[in-house]
Amino acid sequence: MVTPPHLREPSKGSPRGFSPKSIRHLVFRSAEKWPLRQPFVSGVKTVRERETPIPRSALVHAWYDGKRFWHLEPIENPASEIVGDPCVIHNVPTTRFHFAYRDARGHIIETTFRSEDIPQGGSWHLADPTTLADAPPAAGEPAGLFSARTGLRFYVYRGRDGHLHELQFDGSWAHRDLTAAATGSR
């Protein structure tokens, strides 16, 4: 059996998938040395019919609409190298998908896919909740949660200080040291 080209993407770590409006999407970390030979090239034609370079060690968005080949495009170029695999949470009422990952500086970075009408025509928004909430740097990967009851989203991570930390979004980012809250220490 021959592996389809879309399953042979040169990636690092584990890809994450999601399917808004029955269109399959993958987000993965591109390989540090993206191959320049077929079937992989440093630039690919996307559904928007423009040449898009794929940066090395960046997040790549791939999708398949059931009729066409896999489309590839880089998600906004991160400020620092991505370390580890992203986690994904889905906000069903807004049809938004939130991916969070740790970068080389120890910041938790969130990139959000907004898909109002046409999923393949969606857009990405990048935020740095670690900076926005004045939170300490991470040593471990984030785990995410969206609360259907409150509409809040949370990321929990192990900090370089050995504590568990929570980043919470309720219109703005806030930080809480969960270890200190549980033990009553500072």
PDB file of C-alpha atoms in Angstrom:
ATOM      1  CA  MET A   1       0.000   0.000   0.000  1.00  0.00           C
ATOM      2  CA  VAL A   2       1.348   3.431  -0.937  1.00  0.00           C
ATOM      3  CA  THR A   3       1.163   6.161   1.710  1.00  0.00           C
ATOM      4  CA  PRO A   4      -0.677   9.231   0.351  1.00  0.00           C
ATOM      5  CA  PRO A   5       1.558  12.341   0.102  1.00  0.00           C
ATOM      6  CA  HIS A   6      -0.469  14.234   2.736  1.00  0.00           C
ATOM      7  CA  LEU A   7       0.482  11.590   5.315  1.00  0.00           C
ATOM      8  CA  ARG A   8       4.190  11.922   4.511  1.00  0.00           C
ATOM      9  CA  GLU A   9       4.558  15.555   5.491  1.00  0.00           C
ATOM     10  CA  PRO A  10       8.021  16.316   6.864  1.00  0.00           C
ATOM     11  CA  SER A  11       6.966  17.084  10.403  1.00  0.00           C
ATOM     12  CA  LYS A  12       8.315  16.995  13.928  1.00  0.00           C
ATOM     13  CA  GLY A  13       6.279  15.631  16.809  1.00  0.00           C
ATOM     14  CA  SER A  14       2.620  14.695  16.620  1.00  0.00           C
ATOM     15  CA  PRO A  15       0.190  16.513  14.299  1.00  0.00           C
ATOM     16  CA  ARG A  16      -3.126  17.751  15.706  1.00  0.00           C
ATOM     17  CA  GLY A  17      -6.350  17.514  13.716  1.00  0.00           C
ATOM     18  CA  PHE A  18      -9.729  19.218  13.649  1.00  0.00           C
ATOM     19  CA  SER A  19     -12.742  19.183  11.292  1.00  0.00           C
ATOM     20  CA  PRO A  20     -14.875  22.320  11.089  1.00  0.00           C
ATOM     21  CA  LYS A  21     -17.775  21.959   8.670  1.00  0.00           C
ATOM     22  CA  SER A  22     -16.594  18.493   7.576  1.00  0.00           C
ATOM     23  CA  ILE A  23     -13.283  19.716   6.173  1.00  0.00           C
ATOM     24  CA  ARG A  24     -10.275  17.892   7.595  1.00  0.00           C
ATOM     25  CA  HIS A  25      -7.433  20.029   8.939  1.00  0.00           C
ATOM     26  CA  LEU A  26      -4.018  19.220  10.408  1.00  0.00           C
ATOM     27  CA  VAL A  27      -1.587  21.442  12.260  1.00  0.00           C
ATOM     28  CA  PHE A  28       1.979  20.224  12.615  1.00  0.00           C
ATOM     29  CA  ARG A  29       5.499  21.481  13.246  1.00  0.00           C
ATOM     30  CA  SER A  30       7.482  21.530  10.040  1.00  0.00           C
ATOM     31  CA  ALA A  31      10.789  19.765   9.944  1.00  0.00           C
ATOM     32  CA  GLU A  32      13.873  21.858  10.631  1.00  0.00           C
ATOM     33  CA  LYS A  33      15.105  20.936   7.177  1.00  0.00           C
ATOM     34  CA  TRP A  34      12.039  21.063   4.959  1.00  0.00           C
ATOM     35  CA  PRO A  35      12.870  18.962   1.866  1.00  0.00           C
ATOM     36  CA  LEU A  36      13.267  20.869  -1.367  1.00  0.00           C
ATOM     37  CA  ARG A  37      12.544  17.886  -3.602  1.00  0.00           C
ATOM     38  CA  GLN A  38       9.159  16.564  -4.681  1.00  0.00           C
ATOM     39  CA  PRO A  39       6.653  15.993  -3.212  1.00  0.00           C
ATOM     40  CA  PHE A  40       7.776  18.672  -0.735  1.00  0.00           C
ATOM     41  CA  VAL A  41       8.886  22.121  -1.756  1.00  0.00           C
ATOM     42  CA  SER A  42       9.590  25.250   0.251  1.00  0.00           C
ATOM     43  CA  GLY A  43       6.666  27.029  -1.374  1.00  0.00           C
ATOM     44  CA  VAL A  44       3.279  25.571  -2.279  1.00  0.00           C
ATOM     45  CA  LYS A  45       0.198  26.882  -4.029  1.00  0.00           C
ATOM     46  CA  THR A  46      -2.573  27.324  -1.509  1.00  0.00           C
ATOM     47  CA  VAL A  47      -6.286  27.592  -2.176  1.00  0.00           C
ATOM     48  CA  ARG A  48      -5.710  31.360  -2.370  1.00  0.00           C
ATOM     49  CA  GLU A  49      -3.535  30.694  -5.467  1.00  0.00           C
ATOM     50  CA  ARG A  50      -0.407  32.359  -4.149  1.00  0.00           C
ATOM     51  CA  GLU A  51       3.040  31.020  -3.506  1.00  0.00           C
ATOM     52  CA  THR A  52       3.553  30.605   0.233  1.00  0.00           C
ATOM     53  CA  PRO A  53       6.984  29.786   1.642  1.00  0.00           C
ATOM     54  CA  ILE A  54       7.031  27.191   4.414  1.00  0.00           C
ATOM     55  CA  PRO A  55       9.456  28.403   7.109  1.00  0.00           C
ATOM     56  CA  ARG A  56      11.594  25.818   8.838  1.00  0.00           C
ATOM     57  CA  SER A  57      10.497  24.864  12.376  1.00  0.00           C
ATOM     58  CA  ALA A  58       7.149  26.665  12.048  1.00  0.00           C
ATOM     59  CA  LEU A  59       3.551  25.550  12.465  1.00  0.00           C
ATOM     60  CA  VAL A  60       1.991  24.423   9.194  1.00  0.00           C
ATOM     61  CA  HIS A  61      -1.738  24.263   8.462  1.00  0.00           C
ATOM     62  CA  ALA A  62      -2.879  21.559   6.016  1.00  0.00           C
ATOM     63  CA  TRP A  63      -6.428  20.871   4.927  1.00  0.00           C
ATOM     64  CA  TYR A  64      -8.365  18.600   2.595  1.00  0.00           C
ATOM     65  CA  ASP A  65     -11.837  19.513   1.417  1.00  0.00           C
ATOM     66  CA  GLY A  66     -12.719  16.091  -0.016  1.00  0.00           C
ATOM     67  CA  LYS A  67     -12.395  17.280  -3.607  1.00  0.00           C
ATOM     68  CA  ARG A  68      -8.914  18.746  -3.879  1.00  0.00           C
ATOM     69  CA  PHE A  69      -5.401  17.902  -2.804  1.00  0.00           C
ATOM     70  CA  TRP A  70      -4.038  18.873   0.591  1.00  0.00           C
ATOM     71  CA  HIS A  71      -3.459  22.595   0.856  1.00  0.00           C
ATOM     72  CA  LEU A  72      -0.473  23.769   2.903  1.00  0.00           C
ATOM     73  CA  GLU A  73       0.270  27.150   4.395  1.00  0.00           C
ATOM     74  CA  PRO A  74       2.379  28.365   7.283  1.00  0.00           C
ATOM     75  CA  ILE A  75       0.656  29.778  10.327  1.00  0.00           C
ATOM     76  CA  GLU A  76       1.957  33.222  11.252  1.00  0.00           C
ATOM     77  CA  ASN A  77       5.710  33.070  11.734  1.00  0.00           C
ATOM     78  CA  PRO A  78       6.399  32.624  15.450  1.00  0.00           C
ATOM     79  CA  ALA A  79       8.824  34.964  17.235  1.00  0.00           C
ATOM     80  CA  SER A  80      10.771  32.039  18.685  1.00  0.00           C
ATOM     81  CA  GLU A  81      11.337  28.389  17.788  1.00  0.00           C
ATOM     82  CA  ILE A  82       8.515  26.020  18.697  1.00  0.00           C
ATOM     83  CA  VAL A  83       9.407  23.441  21.348  1.00  0.00           C
ATOM     84  CA  GLY A  84       7.200  20.370  21.805  1.00  0.00           C
ATOM     85  CA  ASP A  85       3.790  19.548  20.410  1.00  0.00           C
ATOM     86  CA  PRO A  86       0.793  21.884  20.440  1.00  0.00           C
ATOM     87  CA  CYS A  87      -2.412  21.141  22.314  1.00  0.00           C
ATOM     88  CA  VAL A  88      -5.785  22.006  20.757  1.00  0.00           C
ATOM     89  CA  ILE A  89      -9.096  23.095  22.253  1.00  0.00           C
ATOM     90  CA  HIS A  90     -12.348  23.724  20.383  1.00  0.00           C
ATOM     91  CA  ASN A  91     -14.764  26.507  21.241  1.00  0.00           C
ATOM     92  CA  VAL A  92     -17.933  25.033  19.700  1.00  0.00           C
ATOM     93  CA  PRO A  93     -20.195  28.122  19.992  1.00  0.00           C
ATOM     94  CA  THR A  94     -17.721  30.304  18.056  1.00  0.00           C
ATOM     95  CA  THR A  95     -16.309  27.518  15.799  1.00  0.00           C
ATOM     96  CA  ARG A  96     -12.808  28.560  16.824  1.00  0.00           C
ATOM     97  CA  PHE A  97      -9.915  26.212  17.352  1.00  0.00           C
ATOM     98  CA  HIS A  98      -7.139  27.268  19.732  1.00  0.00           C
ATOM     99  CA  PHE A  99      -3.669  25.739  19.514  1.00  0.00           C
ATOM    100  CA  ALA A 100      -1.153  26.403  22.272  1.00  0.00           C
ATOM    101  CA  TYR A 101       2.519  25.484  22.303  1.00  0.00           C
ATOM    102  CA  ARG A 102       5.684  26.296  24.232  1.00  0.00           C
ATOM    103  CA  ASP A 103       8.386  28.255  22.477  1.00  0.00           C
ATOM    104  CA  ALA A 104      12.142  28.258  23.107  1.00  0.00           C
ATOM    105  CA  ARG A 105      11.800  31.208  25.515  1.00  0.00           C
ATOM    106  CA  GLY A 106       9.361  29.208  27.662  1.00  0.00           C
ATOM    107  CA  HIS A 107       6.356  31.271  26.571  1.00  0.00           C
ATOM    108  CA  ILE A 108       2.995  29.629  25.970  1.00  0.00           C
ATOM    109  CA  ILE A 109       1.855  30.895  22.565  1.00  0.00           C
ATOM    110  CA  GLU A 110      -1.721  30.550  21.358  1.00  0.00           C
ATOM    111  CA  THR A 111      -2.740  30.603  17.723  1.00  0.00           C
ATOM    112  CA  THR A 112      -6.469  30.679  16.993  1.00  0.00           C
ATOM    113  CA  PHE A 113      -8.178  29.487  13.817  1.00  0.00           C
ATOM    114  CA  ARG A 114     -11.332  31.445  13.041  1.00  0.00           C
ATOM    115  CA  SER A 115     -13.689  29.822  10.581  1.00  0.00           C
ATOM    116  CA  GLU A 116     -16.891  31.789  10.226  1.00  0.00           C
ATOM    117  CA  ASP A 117     -18.244  30.625   6.864  1.00  0.00           C
ATOM    118  CA  ILE A 118     -15.564  28.874   4.850  1.00  0.00           C
ATOM    119  CA  PRO A 119     -13.140  26.802   6.923  1.00  0.00           C
ATOM    120  CA  GLN A 120     -10.410  26.746   4.298  1.00  0.00           C
ATOM    121  CA  GLY A 121     -10.672  30.538   4.095  1.00  0.00           C
ATOM    122  CA  GLY A 122     -10.316  30.949   7.831  1.00  0.00           C
ATOM    123  CA  SER A 123      -7.729  33.150   9.465  1.00  0.00           C
ATOM    124  CA  TRP A 124      -5.130  32.731  12.205  1.00  0.00           C
ATOM    125  CA  HIS A 125      -4.491  35.023  15.161  1.00  0.00           C
ATOM    126  CA  LEU A 126      -1.328  34.708  17.265  1.00  0.00           C
ATOM    127  CA  ALA A 127      -1.152  35.759  20.964  1.00  0.00           C
ATOM    128  CA  ASP A 128       1.438  35.459  23.744  1.00  0.00           C
ATOM    129  CA  PRO A 129      -0.603  34.834  26.925  1.00  0.00           C
ATOM    130  CA  THR A 130       2.590  34.407  28.984  1.00  0.00           C
ATOM    131  CA  THR A 131       3.554  38.013  28.313  1.00  0.00           C
ATOM    132  CA  LEU A 132      -0.019  39.358  28.422  1.00  0.00           C
ATOM    133  CA  ALA A 133      -0.641  37.757  31.851  1.00  0.00           C
ATOM    134  CA  ASP A 134       2.884  38.412  33.179  1.00  0.00           C
ATOM    135  CA  ALA A 135       3.254  34.672  33.838  1.00  0.00           C
ATOM    136  CA  PRO A 136       6.507  32.784  34.506  1.00  0.00           C
ATOM    137  CA  PRO A 137       8.145  30.736  31.734  1.00  0.00           C
ATOM    138  CA  ALA A 138       7.093  27.173  31.059  1.00  0.00           C
ATOM    139  CA  ALA A 139       9.229  24.060  31.318  1.00  0.00           C
ATOM    140  CA  GLY A 140       6.525  21.679  30.096  1.00  0.00           C
ATOM    141  CA  GLU A 141       3.863  21.485  27.405  1.00  0.00           C
ATOM    142  CA  PRO A 142       0.485  23.173  27.951  1.00  0.00           C
ATOM    143  CA  ALA A 143      -2.767  21.284  28.439  1.00  0.00           C
ATOM    144  CA  GLY A 144      -5.895  23.170  27.370  1.00  0.00           C
ATOM    145  CA  LEU A 145      -9.540  23.302  28.403  1.00  0.00           C
ATOM    146  CA  PHE A 146     -12.563  25.230  27.178  1.00  0.00           C
ATOM    147  CA  SER A 147     -15.467  25.585  29.632  1.00  0.00           C
ATOM    148  CA  ALA A 148     -18.816  25.315  27.839  1.00  0.00           C
ATOM    149  CA  ARG A 149     -20.524  26.618  30.990  1.00  0.00           C
ATOM    150  CA  THR A 150     -18.516  29.825  31.419  1.00  0.00           C
ATOM    151  CA  GLY A 151     -17.023  30.317  27.942  1.00  0.00           C
ATOM    152  CA  LEU A 152     -13.538  30.638  29.484  1.00  0.00           C
ATOM    153  CA  ARG A 153     -10.475  28.860  28.200  1.00  0.00           C
ATOM    154  CA  PHE A 154      -7.548  27.691  30.265  1.00  0.00           C
ATOM    155  CA  TYR A 155      -4.020  26.407  29.739  1.00  0.00           C
ATOM    156  CA  VAL A 156      -2.146  24.637  32.526  1.00  0.00           C
ATOM    157  CA  TYR A 157       1.614  24.101  32.385  1.00  0.00           C
ATOM    158  CA  ARG A 158       4.598  23.219  34.570  1.00  0.00           C
ATOM    159  CA  GLY A 159       6.772  26.256  35.118  1.00  0.00           C
ATOM    160  CA  ARG A 160      10.530  26.407  35.343  1.00  0.00           C
ATOM    161  CA  ASP A 161      10.015  27.004  39.074  1.00  0.00           C
ATOM    162  CA  GLY A 162       8.447  23.500  39.369  1.00  0.00           C
ATOM    163  CA  HIS A 163       4.959  24.928  40.066  1.00  0.00           C
ATOM    164  CA  LEU A 164       1.786  24.307  38.076  1.00  0.00           C
ATOM    165  CA  HIS A 165       0.527  27.506  36.461  1.00  0.00           C
ATOM    166  CA  GLU A 166      -2.784  28.414  34.853  1.00  0.00           C
ATOM    167  CA  LEU A 167      -3.390  30.916  32.074  1.00  0.00           C
ATOM    168  CA  GLN A 168      -7.053  31.935  31.787  1.00  0.00           C
ATOM    169  CA  PHE A 169      -8.795  33.957  29.085  1.00  0.00           C
ATOM    170  CA  ASP A 170     -12.062  35.759  29.860  1.00  0.00           C
ATOM    171  CA  GLY A 171     -11.621  38.714  27.505  1.00  0.00           C
ATOM    172  CA  SER A 172      -8.080  39.312  28.764  1.00  0.00           C
ATOM    173  CA  TRP A 173      -5.348  36.963  29.963  1.00  0.00           C
ATOM    174  CA  ALA A 174      -4.771  36.251  33.670  1.00  0.00           C
ATOM    175  CA  HIS A 175      -2.262  34.041  35.492  1.00  0.00           C
ATOM    176  CA  ARG A 176      -2.598  31.940  38.644  1.00  0.00           C
ATOM    177  CA  ASP A 177       0.050  29.853  40.407  1.00  0.00           C
ATOM    178  CA  LEU A 178      -1.947  26.683  41.151  1.00  0.00           C
ATOM    179  CA  THR A 179       0.758  25.163  43.374  1.00  0.00           C
ATOM    180  CA  ALA A 180       0.907  28.276  45.564  1.00  0.00           C
ATOM    181  CA  ALA A 181      -2.906  28.435  45.709  1.00  0.00           C
ATOM    182  CA  ALA A 182      -3.128  24.765  46.775  1.00  0.00           C
ATOM    183  CA  THR A 183      -0.371  24.934  49.402  1.00  0.00           C
ATOM    184  CA  GLY A 184      -0.978  28.467  50.636  1.00  0.00           C
ATOM    185  CA  SER A 185       2.647  29.363  49.845  1.00  0.00           C
ATOM    186  CA  ARG A 186       4.095  32.038  47.594  1.00  0.00           C
TER     187      ARG A 186
END
